Amino acid sequence: MYGDCQVMSSMEGNVVSSEALFSSTFQNPNFNFLPFEPLPPMIPKEENGLKEDMESGSGSEIQAEDKTEENGGEKSVKKKRYHRHTARQIQEMEAVFKECPHPDDKQRMRLSQELGLKPRQVKFWFQNRRTQMKAQQDRSENVILRAENEFLKNEFYRLQAELSKLVCPKCGGPPVPGGVSFEELRIENARLAEELERVCAIASRYMGRPIQTMGSLMQPSLELDMNIYPRKFPEPMAPILSEADSFPENNNLFLMEDEKTIAMELAMSAVDELVKMCRANDPLWIRNNKIGKELLNLEEHAKVFHWPLNLKQRSSEFRTEASRDSAVVIMNSITLVEAFLDANKWAELFPSIVARAKSIQVISPGASGTNGCLQLMYAELHVLSPLVPTREAYFLRYCQHQNLEDETYWAIVDFPLDGFHNNLQSSFPLYKRRPSGCLIHDMPNGYSMVKWVEHAEIEEKPTHHIFTHFVNSGMAFGANRWLAVLERQCERIASLMAKNITDIGVIPSPEARKNLIRLSQRMIRTFCVNFSSSSGQLWTAIPDSSDDTVRITTRKVCEAGQPNGLILCAVSTTWLPYPHHKVFDLLRDERRRTQLEVLSNGNALHEVAHIANGAHPGNCISLLRINVAGNSSPNVELMLQESCTDRSGSLVVYSTVDVNSVQLAMSGDDPSCIPLLPIGFFITPMELIKDAHNTEDANGHMSAGSLLTIGLQVLASTIPSAKINLWSIAAINNHLCTTVHQISAALSSDSGSLGCPDKGNGAGSGSCSEAANAPEK
C-alpha cells in the first residue's frame, strides 16, 4: 500500500473448489504469536542472479602446480587458487571496458603486459564483466516489465469493471450479451452491412427498382452514437469518498501569487512553533498527575508564540484542545512523509479518524515532491458514531526536512487559512486547527520515532452526554489517538509482509492472500464511513429509546461494492462497566459468538482462513464458515471478519460474503466489485469520573469501563426508491436492544457479577438503558 511496505505477491492462478475450501471444519487453536522483533528494512528482493563483486572485480581462476615431494618420489599435487585483481588493474580494465566491451587479441595482449596479468586472466575478466552488465540490464528490464504488467492488469480490471456497469439505453440490460467485445460487434456489423448491400443489389435487378438498405430507411435524426443517450456510469468506488459532489463547494478557494508568498512565510513560522512545542516542557506544558496527561499553558503559549496574522481573540464560545504524544512505529520516515502528502493514503492510514480528505491545490511542490512541499487541503474528521459531530477544516500542510543540532528529522505541520483568505465557507461547529503536526525521526531497521502535537480551537456545540468526557478530554481527536491509530496501521502493514508469521487455513497463493486483505480493508473503510455523520449524513433519533442513543438513517445504493437497494442503518452506543479488552475478547472470538444468539442465530462458526496482522492475537483477518444445520458445499455461508485493537480503541467488523465471490478472489480475480454490507462494534476505553456513584478498587484506582458502539445495516429493499416502514424501524431497534442485553449478560457471567439488571426479555427500550447508569460527564 505504501512504497516499500507494499504487499509483494505473485500471480499463481490456483483455482480452489468449494469442496476443498469450505466442506471441512477448521478449529481455531490458541494462536501464540511471538512478539515482534525489529524488522529489517522492507526492500523487495530480486531473483537470485550472478554474484557480483563490483568493487574488486571478478577473480580469475589460476591453476598452479605446487610440487611437494613426500617419501622421495610422489607425483605433484595440483591445487586451485584464485587471483584477486588490484584496484589499479580493475580501474584500467574498467576504462577499456567502457570504450570496448569486446577487446580483440592484440588489445588483451597489450593490457596483460601493462597490468602484469596473463592474457587468459584479461579474457576471463572481460567475459565476467559482460555477464554482470547483462544481468544488471536484465534485472532493470525485469523491474520495468513488472511495473508495466501491474499497470496493465490494473487498467484491464478497471476497464472490465466499467464494461460491467454499462447499461443498454433501451432495455436497461447489459449492452454486450455473452461477453462479446465491441470490436467483434463492429466487425460483425460491417460484414452484415456488406451482405445486405449485396442482397439488395441482386434483388433490385429482378424487381426493376432500387431497394433501400436499412441505413437509408432510418430517420436522419436518429444517430447511432452512445453519447446521445443518458449515461449512468457511476465512478469506481474509492477507499474514500473522492467524488467531487461529496465535498463542500469552495470553488474560489485557490491561493493567488501574493497569497502564496504569505502562505510560505506562515509555513516557516508554523514549523518553528511545532518544533518548539514538541521539545519544550514546563512551563509551556504542565504535567497533571491526577489524569496522567500534559496540559498546555495557554498564557505561556500566547507569550512564546506570536502568530503573524491578526486573528480573532478567543471567546467563551471556543474551547481549546491541546495534546502531545510520542511513539515508535514500524515504518521508515520517507514512506510516512509520502503518505501524509497524499490525501488518499493519509485517509487510509487513519480510517477511524479521517472520513474524507482532498488535496485542493499544490502551492509549492518542493524538492522531489517532499522537502518544501506546501499544499492546500480539506479534511473531515469523525468519530464512529453520529452522536459526535464531525470536524471539517481547510488548512495548509507543509513538509520540511531539517538538520538541527546534529539531529535529522522531517517536520509535517498543518496550519489554518483564516485571517488572510476571505472566500472560505466556515463549517459548523467551527473548527480552527492551530499549528499541529509531527516530527519524524529515522531509527534503525526501518522504524521511526514520531512526536505528535495536536492543537485546535473548537466552537462549543452540545454533545450527547455519553460522549462528553470522550470528546472534551481529547481522547476523540487528541494526539494520543492519532498516534495510537498510526502505530496500529504501521504494524498492520509490516506484519502482512513479515516472514515469521504463517497464515493458517485455506489460502492457496500470495495473490489470494492479497485479495482477502484488500477486501477486508475495503470492509473496514466502508464501516467507518457509513456509521458516522460524515458527508452530511442525517440521522434520526428513535423515540422509543429511553437513553436517546439510538440513531437510524437510510441510504440509496446503486453502485458496485455494496448491495444495490435501500439500506437501513442503525447505531447505538452504550456504556459498559467492563474493561475495554474484556469486551473486545468477547466480540472477536467466533467460538463465543453462540453466546450472542442475536448475532449468530444459534449457528456455530468455524475459521477456515486466518491472516495475522499484528503482535496482539486479536489483530487478524478471518474467513469464517457458518455451520447452518444441513448445509453443504453448494449453499455454504461465509463471513469475512477483521478485528483490530490499539490503546485508543478496538474494532470488530464482519460481513457475509458469497462463496462464488470468495472463490474468484482466491483465484486471483479483482475483489473490488464483491458486495459488502459490514456490521460491527467500536469499543472505546473509558475512565469514570469520580463522584458519589463510583467506587474505588483495593488500590484506590477508579474502576474502568468502556463505550460500546454497535452498527447494524440491513438491505430493507432491493429497490432504491422504496420507502421505509415503521415495522422495519421497530425490528432493527429491537435487534439493537437485544444485542446490548446479550453482550451485557455474557460479560456479567464471565466476571461473576451483574453488569446490568435484567429487564425482561431484552426487547424494547428497557434493555438498552445501560447508558443511563453512566455518570454525566
Short mmCIF file of N, CA and C in Angstrom, two decimals, residues 344-405:
data_model
loop_
_atom_site.label_atom_id
_atom_site.label_comp_id
_atom_site.label_asym_id
_atom_site.label_seq_id
_atom_site.Cartn_x
_atom_site.Cartn_y
_atom_site.Cartn_z
N ASN A 344 -5.28 10.49 -0.28
CA ASN A 344 -5.88 9.16 -0.22
C ASN A 344 -5.13 8.24 0.74
N LYS A 345 -3.80 8.25 0.66
CA LYS A 345 -3.02 7.41 1.57
C LYS A 345 -3.16 7.87 3.01
N TRP A 346 -3.25 9.17 3.21
CA TRP A 346 -3.43 9.71 4.56
C TRP A 346 -4.75 9.21 5.15
N ALA A 347 -5.82 9.22 4.35
CA ALA A 347 -7.10 8.72 4.84
C ALA A 347 -7.05 7.22 5.09
N GLU A 348 -6.28 6.47 4.28
CA GLU A 348 -6.14 5.03 4.50
C GLU A 348 -5.39 4.74 5.80
N LEU A 349 -4.44 5.60 6.16
CA LEU A 349 -3.71 5.40 7.41
C LEU A 349 -4.59 5.61 8.63
N PHE A 350 -5.59 6.48 8.52
CA PHE A 350 -6.43 6.83 9.67
C PHE A 350 -7.90 6.64 9.31
N PRO A 351 -8.35 5.41 9.05
CA PRO A 351 -9.74 5.22 8.61
C PRO A 351 -10.76 5.57 9.68
N SER A 352 -10.40 5.43 10.96
CA SER A 352 -11.36 5.71 12.03
C SER A 352 -11.32 7.17 12.47
N ILE A 353 -10.46 8.00 11.87
CA ILE A 353 -10.39 9.43 12.23
C ILE A 353 -10.70 10.30 11.03
N VAL A 354 -10.11 10.01 9.87
CA VAL A 354 -10.29 10.84 8.67
C VAL A 354 -11.42 10.23 7.83
N ALA A 355 -12.55 10.92 7.78
CA ALA A 355 -13.68 10.43 6.99
C ALA A 355 -13.43 10.64 5.51
N ARG A 356 -12.90 11.79 5.13
CA ARG A 356 -12.58 12.09 3.73
C ARG A 356 -11.54 13.20 3.71
N ALA A 357 -10.73 13.19 2.68
CA ALA A 357 -9.67 14.18 2.56
C ALA A 357 -9.42 14.45 1.09
N LYS A 358 -8.91 15.65 0.81
CA LYS A 358 -8.69 16.04 -0.58
C LYS A 358 -7.58 17.09 -0.63
N SER A 359 -6.69 16.94 -1.61
CA SER A 359 -5.68 17.96 -1.90
C SER A 359 -6.26 18.92 -2.92
N ILE A 360 -6.44 20.17 -2.54
CA ILE A 360 -7.11 21.14 -3.41
C ILE A 360 -6.11 21.84 -4.32
N GLN A 361 -4.97 22.21 -3.79
CA GLN A 361 -4.00 22.98 -4.58
C GLN A 361 -2.60 22.69 -4.05
N VAL A 362 -1.67 22.44 -4.96
CA VAL A 362 -0.26 22.31 -4.61
C VAL A 362 0.37 23.68 -4.81
N ILE A 363 0.67 24.35 -3.73
CA ILE A 363 1.21 25.71 -3.79
C ILE A 363 2.68 25.67 -4.15
N SER A 364 3.41 24.73 -3.54
CA SER A 364 4.83 24.57 -3.85
C SER A 364 5.14 23.08 -3.84
N PRO A 365 5.60 22.50 -4.97
CA PRO A 365 5.85 21.06 -5.00
C PRO A 365 7.05 20.64 -4.17
N GLY A 366 8.00 21.55 -3.93
CA GLY A 366 9.18 21.20 -3.15
C GLY A 366 10.15 20.34 -3.93
N ALA A 367 11.22 19.98 -3.28
CA ALA A 367 12.25 19.13 -3.90
C ALA A 367 11.81 17.68 -3.83
N SER A 368 11.75 17.03 -4.98
CA SER A 368 11.35 15.62 -5.10
C SER A 368 9.94 15.39 -4.57
N GLY A 369 9.13 16.44 -4.55
CA GLY A 369 7.75 16.29 -4.11
C GLY A 369 7.56 16.19 -2.62
N THR A 370 8.63 16.34 -1.82
CA THR A 370 8.51 16.19 -0.37
C THR A 370 9.08 17.40 0.37
N ASN A 371 10.39 17.58 0.33
CA ASN A 371 11.03 18.65 1.09
C ASN A 371 10.62 20.01 0.53
N GLY A 372 9.96 20.81 1.37
CA GLY A 372 9.48 22.12 0.95
C GLY A 372 8.13 22.10 0.28
N CYS A 373 7.43 20.96 0.32
CA CYS A 373 6.12 20.86 -0.32
C CYS A 373 5.07 21.57 0.54
N LEU A 374 4.23 22.39 -0.10
CA LEU A 374 3.15 23.11 0.57
C LEU A 374 1.86 22.86 -0.19
N GLN A 375 0.85 22.35 0.51
CA GLN A 375 -0.42 22.01 -0.12
C GLN A 375 -1.58 22.65 0.62
N LEU A 376 -2.62 22.97 -0.13
CA LEU A 376 -3.89 23.38 0.44
C LEU A 376 -4.80 22.16 0.47
N MET A 377 -5.30 21.80 1.66
CA MET A 377 -6.04 20.55 1.83
C MET A 377 -7.36 20.79 2.54
N TYR A 378 -8.25 19.81 2.35
CA TYR A 378 -9.52 19.77 3.08
C TYR A 378 -9.63 18.41 3.74
N ALA A 379 -10.17 18.37 4.94
CA ALA A 379 -10.37 17.10 5.64
C ALA A 379 -11.59 17.20 6.52
N GLU A 380 -12.24 16.06 6.68
CA GLU A 380 -13.35 15.93 7.62
C GLU A 380 -13.00 14.81 8.59
N LEU A 381 -12.96 15.16 9.87
CA LEU A 381 -12.60 14.22 10.93
C LEU A 381 -13.86 13.73 11.63
N HIS A 382 -13.88 12.46 12.00
CA HIS A 382 -15.10 11.90 12.59
C HIS A 382 -14.77 10.90 13.68
N VAL A 383 -15.79 10.61 14.47
CA VAL A 383 -15.81 9.52 15.43
C VAL A 383 -16.88 8.56 14.95
N LEU A 384 -16.68 7.26 15.18
CA LEU A 384 -17.61 6.26 14.64
C LEU A 384 -18.91 6.24 15.43
N SER A 385 -19.59 7.36 15.40
CA SER A 385 -20.92 7.48 16.00
C SER A 385 -21.54 8.78 15.52
N PRO A 386 -22.81 8.78 15.13
CA PRO A 386 -23.47 10.03 14.74
C PRO A 386 -23.75 10.95 15.91
N LEU A 387 -23.51 10.49 17.15
CA LEU A 387 -23.72 11.35 18.31
C LEU A 387 -22.62 12.38 18.49
N VAL A 388 -21.51 12.23 17.77
CA VAL A 388 -20.40 13.18 17.83
C VAL A 388 -20.32 13.92 16.50
N PRO A 389 -20.46 15.25 16.49
CA PRO A 389 -20.39 15.99 15.22
C PRO A 389 -19.01 15.86 14.58
N THR A 390 -18.98 15.85 13.28
CA THR A 390 -17.70 15.81 12.57
C THR A 390 -17.04 17.18 12.60
N ARG A 391 -15.76 17.20 12.29
CA ARG A 391 -14.99 18.45 12.26
C ARG A 391 -14.41 18.63 10.86
N GLU A 392 -14.81 19.72 10.21
CA GLU A 392 -14.34 20.00 8.86
C GLU A 392 -13.36 21.18 8.91
N ALA A 393 -12.34 21.11 8.10
CA ALA A 393 -11.34 22.19 8.11
C ALA A 393 -10.62 22.24 6.77
N TYR A 394 -10.36 23.47 6.32
CA TYR A 394 -9.41 23.73 5.25
C TYR A 394 -8.12 24.20 5.92
N PHE A 395 -7.02 23.66 5.48
CA PHE A 395 -5.76 24.02 6.11
C PHE A 395 -4.63 23.86 5.11
N LEU A 396 -3.48 24.40 5.47
CA LEU A 396 -2.27 24.27 4.66
C LEU A 396 -1.35 23.26 5.34
N ARG A 397 -0.80 22.36 4.55
CA ARG A 397 0.12 21.34 5.07
C ARG A 397 1.49 21.57 4.44
N TYR A 398 2.50 21.69 5.32
CA TYR A 398 3.87 21.98 4.87
C TYR A 398 4.80 20.89 5.38
N CYS A 399 5.72 20.47 4.53
CA CYS A 399 6.68 19.42 4.86
C CYS A 399 8.09 19.95 4.67
N GLN A 400 8.95 19.73 5.66
CA GLN A 400 10.32 20.22 5.59
C GLN A 400 11.27 19.23 6.25
N HIS A 401 12.41 19.04 5.61
CA HIS A 401 13.47 18.18 6.14
C HIS A 401 14.50 19.07 6.82
N GLN A 402 14.78 18.82 8.10
CA GLN A 402 15.63 19.71 8.87
C GLN A 402 16.80 18.95 9.48
N ASN A 403 17.91 19.68 9.61
CA ASN A 403 19.11 19.19 10.30
C ASN A 403 19.49 20.23 11.35
N LEU A 404 19.11 19.97 12.58
CA LEU A 404 19.38 20.90 13.66
C LEU A 404 20.04 20.16 14.81
N GLU A 405 21.13 20.75 15.30
CA GLU A 405 21.83 20.22 16.48
C GLU A 405 22.19 18.74 16.28
#
